[in-house]
mmCIF file of C-alpha atoms in Angstrom:
data_model
loop_
_atom_site.group_PDB
_atom_site.id
_atom_site.type_symbol
_atom_site.label_atom_id
_atom_site.label_comp_id
_atom_site.label_asym_id
_atom_site.label_seq_id
_atom_site.Cartn_x
_atom_site.Cartn_y
_atom_site.Cartn_z
ATOM 1 C CA UNK A 15 2.606 -3.123 5.617
ATOM 2 C CA UNK A 16 0.382 -0.814 7.130
ATOM 3 C CA UNK A 17 -2.023 -2.973 9.643
ATOM 4 C CA UNK A 18 -5.545 -1.666 11.347
ATOM 5 C CA UNK A 19 -6.055 -3.522 14.503
ATOM 6 C CA UNK A 20 -8.981 -3.264 17.065
ATOM 7 C CA UNK A 21 -7.104 -2.904 20.029
ATOM 8 C CA UNK A 22 -4.435 -0.354 20.878
ATOM 9 C CA UNK A 23 -2.491 -3.154 23.011
ATOM 10 C CA UNK A 24 -2.535 -5.135 19.635
ATOM 11 C CA UNK A 25 -0.002 -2.764 17.822
ATOM 12 C CA UNK A 26 2.552 -3.643 20.921
ATOM 13 C CA UNK A 27 1.783 -7.371 20.503
ATOM 14 C CA UNK A 28 2.907 -7.460 16.765
ATOM 15 C CA UNK A 29 5.596 -4.895 17.494
ATOM 16 C CA UNK A 30 6.839 -7.783 20.045
ATOM 17 C CA UNK A 31 6.137 -10.743 17.770
ATOM 18 C CA UNK A 32 8.533 -9.127 14.778
ATOM 19 C CA UNK A 33 11.053 -8.605 17.393
ATOM 20 C CA UNK A 34 11.124 -12.349 18.559
ATOM 21 C CA UNK A 35 10.728 -13.192 15.079
ATOM 22 C CA UNK A 36 13.752 -11.221 13.770
ATOM 23 C CA UNK A 37 15.864 -12.277 17.169
ATOM 24 C CA UNK A 38 14.813 -15.826 18.038
ATOM 25 C CA UNK A 39 13.595 -17.412 14.620
ATOM 26 C CA UNK A 40 15.176 -15.902 11.914
ATOM 27 C CA UNK A 41 19.035 -16.886 12.884
ATOM 28 C CA UNK A 42 18.019 -20.037 13.916
ATOM 29 C CA UNK A 43 15.843 -21.778 11.261
ATOM 30 C CA UNK A 44 18.512 -23.032 8.710
ATOM 31 C CA UNK A 45 20.443 -24.696 11.724
ATOM 32 C CA UNK A 46 17.001 -26.406 13.207
ATOM 33 C CA UNK A 47 15.305 -27.056 9.600
ATOM 34 C CA UNK A 48 18.914 -28.636 8.380
ATOM 35 C CA UNK A 49 19.030 -31.005 11.422
ATOM 36 C CA UNK A 50 15.543 -31.720 11.822
ATOM 37 C CA UNK A 51 15.376 -30.385 15.355
ATOM 38 C CA UNK A 52 12.167 -29.509 17.220
ATOM 39 C CA UNK A 53 12.634 -26.102 18.543
ATOM 40 C CA UNK A 54 11.290 -26.854 21.942
ATOM 41 C CA UNK A 55 13.163 -24.070 23.960
ATOM 42 C CA UNK A 56 11.732 -21.219 21.328
ATOM 43 C CA UNK A 57 8.420 -22.569 21.556
ATOM 44 C CA UNK A 58 8.464 -21.886 25.649
ATOM 45 C CA UNK A 59 10.026 -18.814 25.043
ATOM 46 C CA UNK A 60 7.118 -17.569 22.541
ATOM 47 C CA UNK A 61 4.837 -18.720 25.228
ATOM 48 C CA UNK A 62 6.474 -17.003 27.922
ATOM 49 C CA UNK A 63 6.222 -13.526 25.839
ATOM 50 C CA UNK A 64 2.206 -14.375 25.989
ATOM 51 C CA UNK A 65 1.911 -15.040 22.712
ATOM 52 C CA UNK A 66 0.821 -18.227 22.794
ATOM 53 C CA UNK A 67 -2.397 -17.856 24.769
ATOM 54 C CA UNK A 68 -3.374 -14.259 22.460
ATOM 55 C CA UNK A 69 -7.275 -15.762 21.700
ATOM 56 C CA UNK A 70 -8.064 -16.922 25.287
ATOM 57 C CA UNK A 71 -8.966 -15.223 28.426
ATOM 58 C CA UNK A 72 -6.683 -13.437 30.530
ATOM 59 C CA UNK A 73 -8.158 -14.911 34.032
ATOM 60 C CA UNK A 74 -7.511 -18.843 32.279
ATOM 61 C CA UNK A 75 -3.763 -17.169 31.720
ATOM 62 C CA UNK A 76 -4.419 -15.449 27.999
ATOM 63 C CA UNK A 77 -4.175 -12.206 26.755
ATOM 64 C CA UNK A 78 -7.696 -11.576 25.658
ATOM 65 C CA UNK A 79 -6.998 -10.506 22.419
ATOM 66 C CA UNK A 80 -9.296 -10.693 19.136
ATOM 67 C CA UNK A 81 -8.496 -14.259 16.958
ATOM 68 C CA UNK A 82 -8.123 -11.563 14.244
ATOM 69 C CA UNK A 83 -4.932 -10.022 16.358
ATOM 70 C CA UNK A 84 -3.877 -13.485 16.786
ATOM 71 C CA UNK A 85 -3.945 -14.593 13.222
ATOM 72 C CA UNK A 86 -1.753 -11.438 12.494
ATOM 73 C CA UNK A 87 0.951 -12.667 15.064
ATOM 74 C CA UNK A 88 0.861 -16.260 13.165
ATOM 75 C CA UNK A 89 1.179 -14.557 9.745
ATOM 76 C CA UNK A 90 4.631 -12.487 11.216
ATOM 77 C CA UNK A 91 5.995 -15.737 12.760
ATOM 78 C CA UNK A 92 5.609 -17.797 9.424
ATOM 79 C CA UNK A 93 7.414 -15.227 7.846
ATOM 80 C CA UNK A 94 10.473 -16.384 9.830
ATOM 81 C CA UNK A 95 10.285 -19.771 10.561
ATOM 82 C CA UNK A 96 7.051 -21.758 9.376
ATOM 83 C CA UNK A 97 7.346 -24.470 11.660
ATOM 84 C CA UNK A 98 7.509 -22.440 14.506
ATOM 85 C CA UNK A 99 4.128 -20.535 13.400
ATOM 86 C CA UNK A 100 2.695 -24.013 12.715
ATOM 87 C CA UNK A 101 3.486 -24.893 16.445
ATOM 88 C CA UNK A 102 1.519 -21.878 17.332
ATOM 89 C CA UNK A 103 -1.201 -22.915 15.635
ATOM 90 C CA UNK A 104 -1.674 -26.739 16.632
ATOM 91 C CA UNK A 105 -1.010 -25.667 20.117
ATOM 92 C CA UNK A 106 -3.832 -22.906 20.271
ATOM 93 C CA UNK A 107 -6.076 -25.842 18.655
ATOM 94 C CA UNK A 108 -4.693 -28.256 20.822
ATOM 95 C CA UNK A 109 -5.842 -26.265 23.850
ATOM 96 C CA UNK A 110 -9.272 -25.062 22.642
ATOM 97 C CA UNK A 111 -11.267 -28.765 23.604
ATOM 98 C CA UNK A 112 -10.530 -28.177 26.932
ATOM 99 C CA UNK A 113 -11.095 -24.326 26.866
ATOM 100 C CA UNK A 114 -14.336 -25.044 25.352
ATOM 101 C CA UNK A 115 -15.611 -28.002 27.107
ATOM 102 C CA UNK A 116 -13.545 -29.053 29.578
ATOM 103 C CA UNK A 117 -15.152 -29.209 33.208
ATOM 104 C CA UNK A 118 -13.655 -27.244 36.145
ATOM 105 C CA UNK A 119 -10.792 -29.771 36.722
ATOM 106 C CA UNK A 120 -9.509 -29.847 33.132
ATOM 107 C CA UNK A 121 -9.645 -25.940 32.916
ATOM 108 C CA UNK A 122 -7.260 -25.917 36.131
ATOM 109 C CA UNK A 123 -4.429 -26.782 33.318
ATOM 110 C CA UNK A 124 -5.299 -24.068 31.101
ATOM 111 C CA UNK A 125 -2.765 -21.558 32.594
ATOM 112 C CA UNK A 126 0.341 -23.706 31.888
ATOM 113 C CA UNK A 127 -0.975 -24.901 28.374
ATOM 114 C CA UNK A 128 -1.033 -21.072 27.381
ATOM 115 C CA UNK A 129 1.737 -20.095 28.805
ATOM 116 C CA UNK A 130 3.722 -22.966 26.991
ATOM 117 C CA UNK A 131 4.797 -24.659 29.947
ATOM 118 C CA UNK A 132 2.720 -28.096 28.238
ATOM 119 C CA UNK A 133 2.778 -28.269 24.631
ATOM 120 C CA UNK A 134 -0.292 -30.015 22.831
ATOM 121 C CA UNK A 135 -1.212 -32.202 20.137
ATOM 122 C CA UNK A 136 -4.184 -32.943 18.276
ATOM 123 C CA UNK A 137 -4.458 -36.715 17.500
ATOM 124 C CA UNK A 138 -7.634 -36.716 14.843
ATOM 125 C CA UNK A 139 -6.184 -38.564 12.160
ATOM 126 C CA UNK A 140 -5.586 -42.218 11.500
ATOM 127 C CA UNK A 141 -3.603 -44.097 8.637
ATOM 128 C CA UNK A 142 -7.043 -45.464 7.178
ATOM 129 C CA UNK A 143 -8.879 -42.249 8.182
ATOM 130 C CA UNK A 144 -7.692 -38.890 7.129
ATOM 131 C CA UNK A 145 -10.823 -36.604 5.438
ATOM 132 C CA UNK A 146 -13.076 -39.360 7.030
ATOM 133 C CA UNK A 147 -12.292 -38.439 10.319
ATOM 134 C CA UNK A 148 -16.355 -39.801 11.395
ATOM 135 C CA UNK A 149 -14.709 -43.385 10.610
ATOM 136 C CA UNK A 150 -12.127 -43.130 13.069
ATOM 137 C CA UNK A 151 -11.319 -46.517 14.350
ATOM 138 C CA UNK A 152 -9.451 -45.899 17.653
ATOM 139 C CA UNK A 153 -11.568 -47.228 20.535
ATOM 140 C CA UNK A 154 -11.797 -46.146 24.270
ATOM 141 C CA UNK A 155 -13.608 -48.424 26.923
ATOM 142 C CA UNK A 156 -14.632 -47.724 30.174
ATOM 143 C CA UNK A 157 -13.403 -50.160 32.791
ATOM 144 C CA UNK A 158 -13.827 -48.771 36.236
ATOM 145 C CA UNK A 159 -12.269 -45.409 36.703
ATOM 146 C CA UNK A 160 -10.429 -45.215 33.135
ATOM 147 C CA UNK A 161 -10.989 -45.527 29.703
ATOM 148 C CA UNK A 162 -8.780 -48.053 27.915
ATOM 149 C CA UNK A 163 -7.322 -46.495 24.383
ATOM 150 C CA UNK A 164 -6.319 -48.912 21.510
ATOM 151 C CA UNK A 165 -5.361 -47.641 18.313
ATOM 152 C CA UNK A 166 -3.125 -45.522 16.220
ATOM 153 C CA UNK A 167 -3.172 -42.236 15.233
ATOM 154 C CA UNK A 168 -1.019 -40.591 12.380
ATOM 155 C CA UNK A 169 0.175 -37.327 11.077
ATOM 156 C CA UNK A 170 0.403 -36.086 14.763
ATOM 157 C CA UNK A 171 2.361 -32.688 14.669
ATOM 158 C CA UNK A 172 4.170 -32.581 17.993
ATOM 159 C CA UNK A 173 4.241 -36.784 18.635
ATOM 160 C CA UNK A 174 6.616 -37.428 20.767
ATOM 161 C CA UNK A 175 7.196 -34.128 21.993
ATOM 162 C CA UNK A 176 4.020 -32.898 23.391
ATOM 163 C CA UNK A 177 3.070 -33.143 27.031
ATOM 164 C CA UNK A 178 -0.564 -33.842 26.520
ATOM 165 C CA UNK A 179 -2.377 -35.119 23.510
ATOM 166 C CA UNK A 180 -6.335 -34.435 22.590
ATOM 167 C CA UNK A 181 -7.211 -38.066 21.490
ATOM 168 C CA UNK A 182 -10.392 -38.641 19.522
ATOM 169 C CA UNK A 183 -11.563 -42.026 19.670
ATOM 170 C CA UNK A 184 -14.722 -44.325 19.247
ATOM 171 C CA UNK A 185 -16.742 -44.910 22.862
ATOM 172 C CA UNK A 186 -19.975 -45.798 21.121
ATOM 173 C CA UNK A 187 -21.298 -46.824 18.186
ATOM 174 C CA UNK A 188 -20.302 -46.432 14.221
ATOM 175 C CA UNK A 189 -20.395 -42.727 12.785
ATOM 176 C CA UNK A 190 -19.682 -39.375 13.904
ATOM 177 C CA UNK A 191 -22.186 -40.096 17.334
ATOM 178 C CA UNK A 192 -19.931 -42.611 18.560
ATOM 179 C CA UNK A 193 -16.813 -40.219 19.191
ATOM 180 C CA UNK A 194 -15.348 -38.593 21.893
ATOM 181 C CA UNK A 195 -12.488 -36.745 23.320
ATOM 182 C CA UNK A 196 -10.133 -37.540 25.972
ATOM 183 C CA UNK A 197 -7.260 -35.438 27.050
ATOM 184 C CA UNK A 198 -4.382 -37.487 28.067
ATOM 185 C CA UNK A 199 -0.773 -37.277 29.815
ATOM 186 C CA UNK A 200 1.558 -37.883 27.068
ATOM 187 C CA UNK A 201 3.557 -40.022 29.755
ATOM 188 C CA UNK A 202 0.746 -42.306 30.249
ATOM 189 C CA UNK A 203 2.054 -45.687 29.448
ATOM 190 C CA UNK A 204 0.585 -47.442 26.311
ATOM 191 C CA UNK A 205 1.079 -44.435 24.662
ATOM 192 C CA UNK A 206 3.819 -45.000 22.223
ATOM 193 C CA UNK A 207 5.119 -42.193 19.443
ATOM 194 C CA UNK A 208 6.669 -43.649 16.297
ATOM 195 C CA UNK A 209 9.542 -42.989 14.546
ATOM 196 C CA UNK A 210 9.112 -39.467 13.083
ATOM 197 C CA UNK A 211 8.046 -39.421 9.572
ATOM 198 C CA UNK A 212 10.626 -38.013 7.106
ATOM 199 C CA UNK A 213 8.703 -34.953 5.474
ATOM 200 C CA UNK A 214 9.487 -32.879 2.447
ATOM 201 C CA UNK A 215 9.170 -29.521 4.343
ATOM 202 C CA UNK A 216 8.784 -28.577 8.018
ATOM 203 C CA UNK A 217 11.389 -30.639 8.836
ATOM 204 C CA UNK A 218 12.160 -29.009 12.128
ATOM 205 C CA UNK A 219 8.526 -30.251 13.219
ATOM 206 C CA UNK A 220 7.864 -33.600 14.592
ATOM 207 C CA UNK A 221 5.377 -35.635 12.853
ATOM 208 C CA UNK A 222 4.785 -38.900 13.395
ATOM 209 C CA UNK A 223 2.152 -41.931 14.022
ATOM 210 C CA UNK A 224 1.209 -42.643 17.587
ATOM 211 C CA UNK A 225 0.332 -46.409 18.915
ATOM 212 C CA UNK A 226 -1.984 -46.425 21.382
ATOM 213 C CA UNK A 227 -1.687 -50.157 23.101
ATOM 214 C CA UNK A 228 -4.112 -50.294 26.115
ATOM 215 C CA UNK A 229 -3.588 -46.972 27.497
ATOM 216 C CA UNK A 230 -5.387 -46.507 30.752
ATOM 217 C CA UNK A 231 -6.670 -42.626 30.567
ATOM 218 C CA UNK A 232 -8.825 -41.840 33.899
ATOM 219 C CA UNK A 233 -12.527 -40.902 33.094
ATOM 220 C CA UNK A 234 -12.161 -37.643 34.940
ATOM 221 C CA UNK A 235 -10.059 -36.756 31.482
ATOM 222 C CA UNK A 236 -12.898 -37.012 29.293
ATOM 223 C CA UNK A 237 -13.621 -33.758 27.764
ATOM 224 C CA UNK A 238 -17.567 -32.866 27.268
ATOM 225 C CA UNK A 239 -19.625 -35.310 27.345
ATOM 226 C CA UNK A 240 -19.204 -39.051 25.311
ATOM 227 C CA UNK A 241 -20.273 -38.990 22.130
ATOM 228 C CA UNK A 242 -19.675 -34.774 21.416
ATOM 229 C CA UNK A 243 -15.976 -35.805 20.535
ATOM 230 C CA UNK A 244 -16.510 -34.863 16.630
ATOM 231 C CA UNK A 245 -18.422 -31.819 17.274
ATOM 232 C CA UNK A 246 -15.621 -30.928 19.152
ATOM 233 C CA UNK A 247 -13.275 -31.423 16.703
ATOM 234 C CA UNK A 248 -14.976 -29.853 13.878
ATOM 235 C CA UNK A 249 -15.290 -26.649 16.189
ATOM 236 C CA UNK A 250 -11.411 -26.898 17.089
ATOM 237 C CA UNK A 251 -10.858 -27.166 13.216
ATOM 238 C CA UNK A 252 -12.403 -24.012 11.928
ATOM 239 C CA UNK A 253 -10.167 -22.086 14.180
ATOM 240 C CA UNK A 254 -7.272 -24.320 13.290
ATOM 241 C CA UNK A 255 -7.971 -23.713 9.444
ATOM 242 C CA UNK A 256 -7.499 -19.717 9.871
ATOM 243 C CA UNK A 257 -4.176 -20.472 11.410
ATOM 244 C CA UNK A 258 -2.881 -22.575 8.588
ATOM 245 C CA UNK A 259 -4.244 -19.773 6.143
ATOM 246 C CA UNK A 260 -2.412 -16.947 8.511
ATOM 247 C CA UNK A 261 1.099 -19.274 8.295
ATOM 248 C CA UNK A 262 0.226 -19.178 4.097
ATOM 249 C CA UNK A 263 -0.489 -16.124 4.182
ATOM 250 C CA UNK A 264 3.135 -15.147 5.909
ATOM 251 C CA UNK A 265 5.068 -17.811 4.374
ATOM 252 C CA UNK A 266 3.749 -15.916 1.222
ATOM 253 C CA UNK A 267 4.787 -13.021 2.102
ATOM 254 C CA UNK A 268 8.396 -13.771 2.675
ATOM 255 C CA UNK A 269 8.851 -15.286 -0.179
ATOM 256 C CA UNK A 270 7.823 -11.980 -2.253
ATOM 257 C CA UNK A 271 9.926 -9.942 -0.359
ATOM 258 C CA UNK A 272 12.723 -12.074 -0.900
ATOM 259 C CA UNK A 273 11.895 -12.446 -4.664
ATOM 260 C CA UNK A 274 11.574 -8.310 -4.658
ATOM 261 C CA UNK A 275 14.915 -8.184 -2.896
ATOM 262 C CA UNK A 276 16.519 -10.294 -5.266
ATOM 263 C CA UNK A 277 15.186 -9.139 -8.679
ATOM 264 C CA UNK A 278 15.999 -5.735 -7.752
ATOM 265 C CA UNK A 279 19.924 -6.470 -7.151
ATOM 266 C CA UNK A 280 19.977 -9.353 -9.821
ATOM 267 C CA UNK A 281 21.132 -7.546 -13.498
ATOM 268 C CA UNK A 282 20.332 -9.267 -16.934
ATOM 269 C CA UNK A 283 20.822 -7.594 -20.137
ATOM 270 C CA UNK A 284 22.603 -4.583 -18.601
ATOM 271 C CA UNK A 285 19.712 -4.039 -16.245
ATOM 272 C CA UNK A 286 18.269 -5.017 -13.011
ATOM 273 C CA UNK A 287 15.816 -7.882 -13.673
ATOM 274 C CA UNK A 288 13.203 -6.190 -11.468
ATOM 275 C CA UNK A 289 12.942 -3.875 -14.696
ATOM 276 C CA UNK A 290 11.419 -6.656 -16.795
ATOM 277 C CA UNK A 291 7.511 -6.933 -17.440
ATOM 278 C CA UNK A 292 7.705 -10.401 -17.438
ATOM 279 C CA UNK A 293 9.052 -10.679 -13.953
ATOM 280 C CA UNK A 294 7.139 -7.198 -12.281
ATOM 281 C CA UNK A 295 3.643 -8.738 -13.476
ATOM 282 C CA UNK A 296 4.792 -12.177 -11.190
ATOM 283 C CA UNK A 297 5.646 -10.076 -8.422
ATOM 284 C CA UNK A 298 2.385 -8.219 -9.101
ATOM 285 C CA UNK A 299 0.137 -10.962 -9.175
ATOM 286 C CA UNK A 300 1.563 -12.482 -6.050
ATOM 287 C CA UNK A 301 0.923 -9.390 -3.807
ATOM 288 C CA UNK A 302 -2.597 -9.044 -5.312
ATOM 289 C CA UNK A 303 -3.049 -12.359 -4.039
ATOM 290 C CA UNK A 304 -1.247 -12.310 -0.642
ATOM 291 C CA UNK A 305 -3.135 -8.891 -0.076
ATOM 292 C CA UNK A 306 -6.532 -10.788 -1.343
ATOM 293 C CA UNK A 307 -5.849 -14.081 1.059
ATOM 294 C CA UNK A 308 -4.702 -11.685 4.027
ATOM 295 C CA UNK A 309 -8.661 -10.051 3.726
ATOM 296 C CA UNK A 310 -10.793 -13.575 3.516
ATOM 297 C CA UNK A 311 -8.497 -14.435 6.426
ATOM 298 C CA UNK A 312 -9.465 -11.578 8.625
ATOM 299 C CA UNK A 313 -13.009 -11.036 7.318
ATOM 300 C CA UNK A 314 -13.680 -14.814 8.686
ATOM 301 C CA UNK A 315 -11.866 -13.948 12.010
ATOM 302 C CA UNK A 316 -13.948 -11.031 12.553
ATOM 303 C CA UNK A 317 -16.786 -12.986 12.264
ATOM 304 C CA UNK A 318 -15.870 -15.885 14.686
ATOM 305 C CA UNK A 319 -15.122 -12.511 17.077
ATOM 306 C CA UNK A 320 -18.192 -11.547 16.881
ATOM 307 C CA UNK A 321 -19.570 -14.773 17.476
ATOM 308 C CA UNK A 322 -21.113 -15.264 14.163
ATOM 309 C CA UNK A 323 -21.178 -18.465 11.808
ATOM 310 C CA UNK A 324 -18.103 -18.688 10.088
ATOM 311 C CA UNK A 325 -17.190 -22.688 9.305
ATOM 312 C CA UNK A 326 -17.249 -21.665 5.479
ATOM 313 C CA UNK A 327 -15.457 -18.833 5.614
ATOM 314 C CA UNK A 328 -13.100 -20.305 7.480
ATOM 315 C CA UNK A 329 -12.855 -23.171 4.729
ATOM 316 C CA UNK A 330 -12.364 -19.957 1.975
ATOM 317 C CA UNK A 331 -9.885 -18.447 3.863
ATOM 318 C CA UNK A 332 -7.638 -21.710 4.065
ATOM 319 C CA UNK A 333 -8.287 -23.011 0.466
ATOM 320 C CA UNK A 334 -7.679 -19.818 -1.228
ATOM 321 C CA UNK A 335 -4.834 -18.499 1.307
ATOM 322 C CA UNK A 336 -3.036 -21.912 0.997
ATOM 323 C CA UNK A 337 -3.371 -22.326 -2.945
ATOM 324 C CA UNK A 338 -1.970 -18.709 -3.181
ATOM 325 C CA UNK A 339 1.134 -19.654 -1.286
ATOM 326 C CA UNK A 340 1.745 -22.545 -3.448
ATOM 327 C CA UNK A 341 1.637 -20.165 -6.548
ATOM 328 C CA UNK A 342 4.142 -17.160 -5.115
ATOM 329 C CA UNK A 343 6.611 -19.761 -3.549
ATOM 330 C CA UNK A 344 6.748 -21.589 -6.884
ATOM 331 C CA UNK A 345 6.972 -18.079 -8.793
ATOM 332 C CA UNK A 346 9.570 -17.163 -5.919
ATOM 333 C CA UNK A 347 11.973 -19.919 -7.014
ATOM 334 C CA UNK A 348 11.340 -18.939 -10.909
ATOM 335 C CA UNK A 349 12.221 -15.503 -10.258
ATOM 336 C CA UNK A 350 15.591 -16.774 -8.821
ATOM 337 C CA UNK A 351 16.114 -19.069 -11.685
ATOM 338 C CA UNK A 352 18.628 -21.588 -10.803
ATOM 339 C CA UNK A 353 19.535 -19.660 -7.664
ATOM 340 C CA UNK A 354 16.179 -20.783 -6.449
ATOM 341 C CA UNK A 355 16.612 -24.384 -6.671
ATOM 342 C CA UNK A 356 19.684 -24.707 -4.189
ATOM 343 C CA UNK A 357 19.363 -24.384 -0.487
ATOM 344 C CA UNK A 358 21.576 -21.415 -0.604
ATOM 345 C CA UNK A 359 18.453 -19.192 -1.003
ATOM 346 C CA UNK A 360 15.401 -19.675 1.507
ATOM 347 C CA UNK A 361 12.855 -19.936 -1.368
ATOM 348 C CA UNK A 362 13.059 -23.649 -2.425
ATOM 349 C CA UNK A 363 12.503 -24.029 1.472
ATOM 350 C CA UNK A 364 8.978 -21.915 1.013
ATOM 351 C CA UNK A 365 8.171 -24.186 -1.909
ATOM 352 C CA UNK A 366 8.592 -27.422 0.190
ATOM 353 C CA UNK A 367 6.855 -25.809 2.959
ATOM 354 C CA UNK A 368 3.739 -24.276 1.168
ATOM 355 C CA UNK A 369 2.694 -27.820 -0.283
ATOM 356 C CA UNK A 370 1.961 -29.236 3.436
ATOM 357 C CA UNK A 371 -0.320 -26.102 4.237
ATOM 358 C CA UNK A 372 -2.790 -27.432 1.308
ATOM 359 C CA UNK A 373 -3.028 -30.479 3.123
ATOM 360 C CA UNK A 374 -3.063 -30.013 6.651
ATOM 361 C CA UNK A 375 -6.437 -29.349 8.606
ATOM 362 C CA UNK A 376 -8.365 -30.375 5.941
ATOM 363 C CA UNK A 377 -7.392 -30.895 2.284
ATOM 364 C CA UNK A 378 -8.301 -28.256 0.102
ATOM 365 C CA UNK A 379 -11.030 -30.835 -1.762
ATOM 366 C CA UNK A 380 -12.142 -31.447 1.683
ATOM 367 C CA UNK A 381 -12.739 -27.338 1.771
ATOM 368 C CA UNK A 382 -14.226 -27.001 -1.149
ATOM 369 C CA UNK A 383 -16.758 -29.841 -0.048
ATOM 370 C CA UNK A 384 -17.389 -27.619 2.957
ATOM 371 C CA UNK A 385 -17.754 -24.676 0.822
ATOM 372 C CA UNK A 386 -20.189 -26.188 -1.484
ATOM 373 C CA UNK A 387 -22.421 -27.580 1.502
ATOM 374 C CA UNK A 388 -22.673 -23.846 2.631
ATOM 375 C CA UNK A 389 -24.345 -22.772 -0.582
#
């Protein structure tokens, strides 16, 4: 698809992303997914290529690119290996608190974060508090020069593999105003990642609970001021939702491309099944849904790049794109028939992976609440 990009170097960045996706991701995805192994070195390679810090300023180690360019890179990566694209999205999200609210000392960490040497994780959800983030129970009590953190986080991408964790915890009273954000080194005693979850899809992406058993996080690792953590979390989630929406677009595009290729070659009743109207209309609907989702994503990104409010638009993009991806990947399996249900073809993996995109970074029911509130 022809893309209209805002900067001349953006074309080169997308070409680089395709080169990496075809050369480093596509040949490895089946093996890593089958073994459930996280491709840490692949993420490091992406970082060294300059693709992990795309939307952040150059003087901090980023590439100084508009968010709409970054999102199109995520889309390309997702079309080859969704777990890697999601890792890029989660890591970019994890860098945001320090970039936007960290003091001078914390911001010195950004070059290694944005270069991929330090991998991040975002610890917001809890076993009893997923969608209701304002009710989180993990506590941090100031004791001398450190906060003592106690509690459990759930569904943490990169758990046990990250080098740093953004911990959203309660330093004050009940409700959103009692929440703060701490940046903790993964090696901190008392931070104990649990066994990885056995997930339906994204099997090469480590997801687990993390127990905080009296972990002492230095007080100078407070991001922003006490009580501002909920606002930081919500700001980060707005941009993170666009990352997940781009993942959905890339995944759906891969499913459509594969289904079209299969339908062109598969013959029944003496002709290609691509000639049958039932198949053609299914693929036409998929192509239209993908184009519409991509347009929503980029429209929201342009608002963000312009410094305009975009929270509701990010929710619309995430809602529409991930629901679309679920439909398109399901239809791709249908186009392949029985062959779509076996692991010999990637569409069964695409369908399993699409489901989680309707859940992460706020379920699609939460997106509807955000959108309705904006009305």
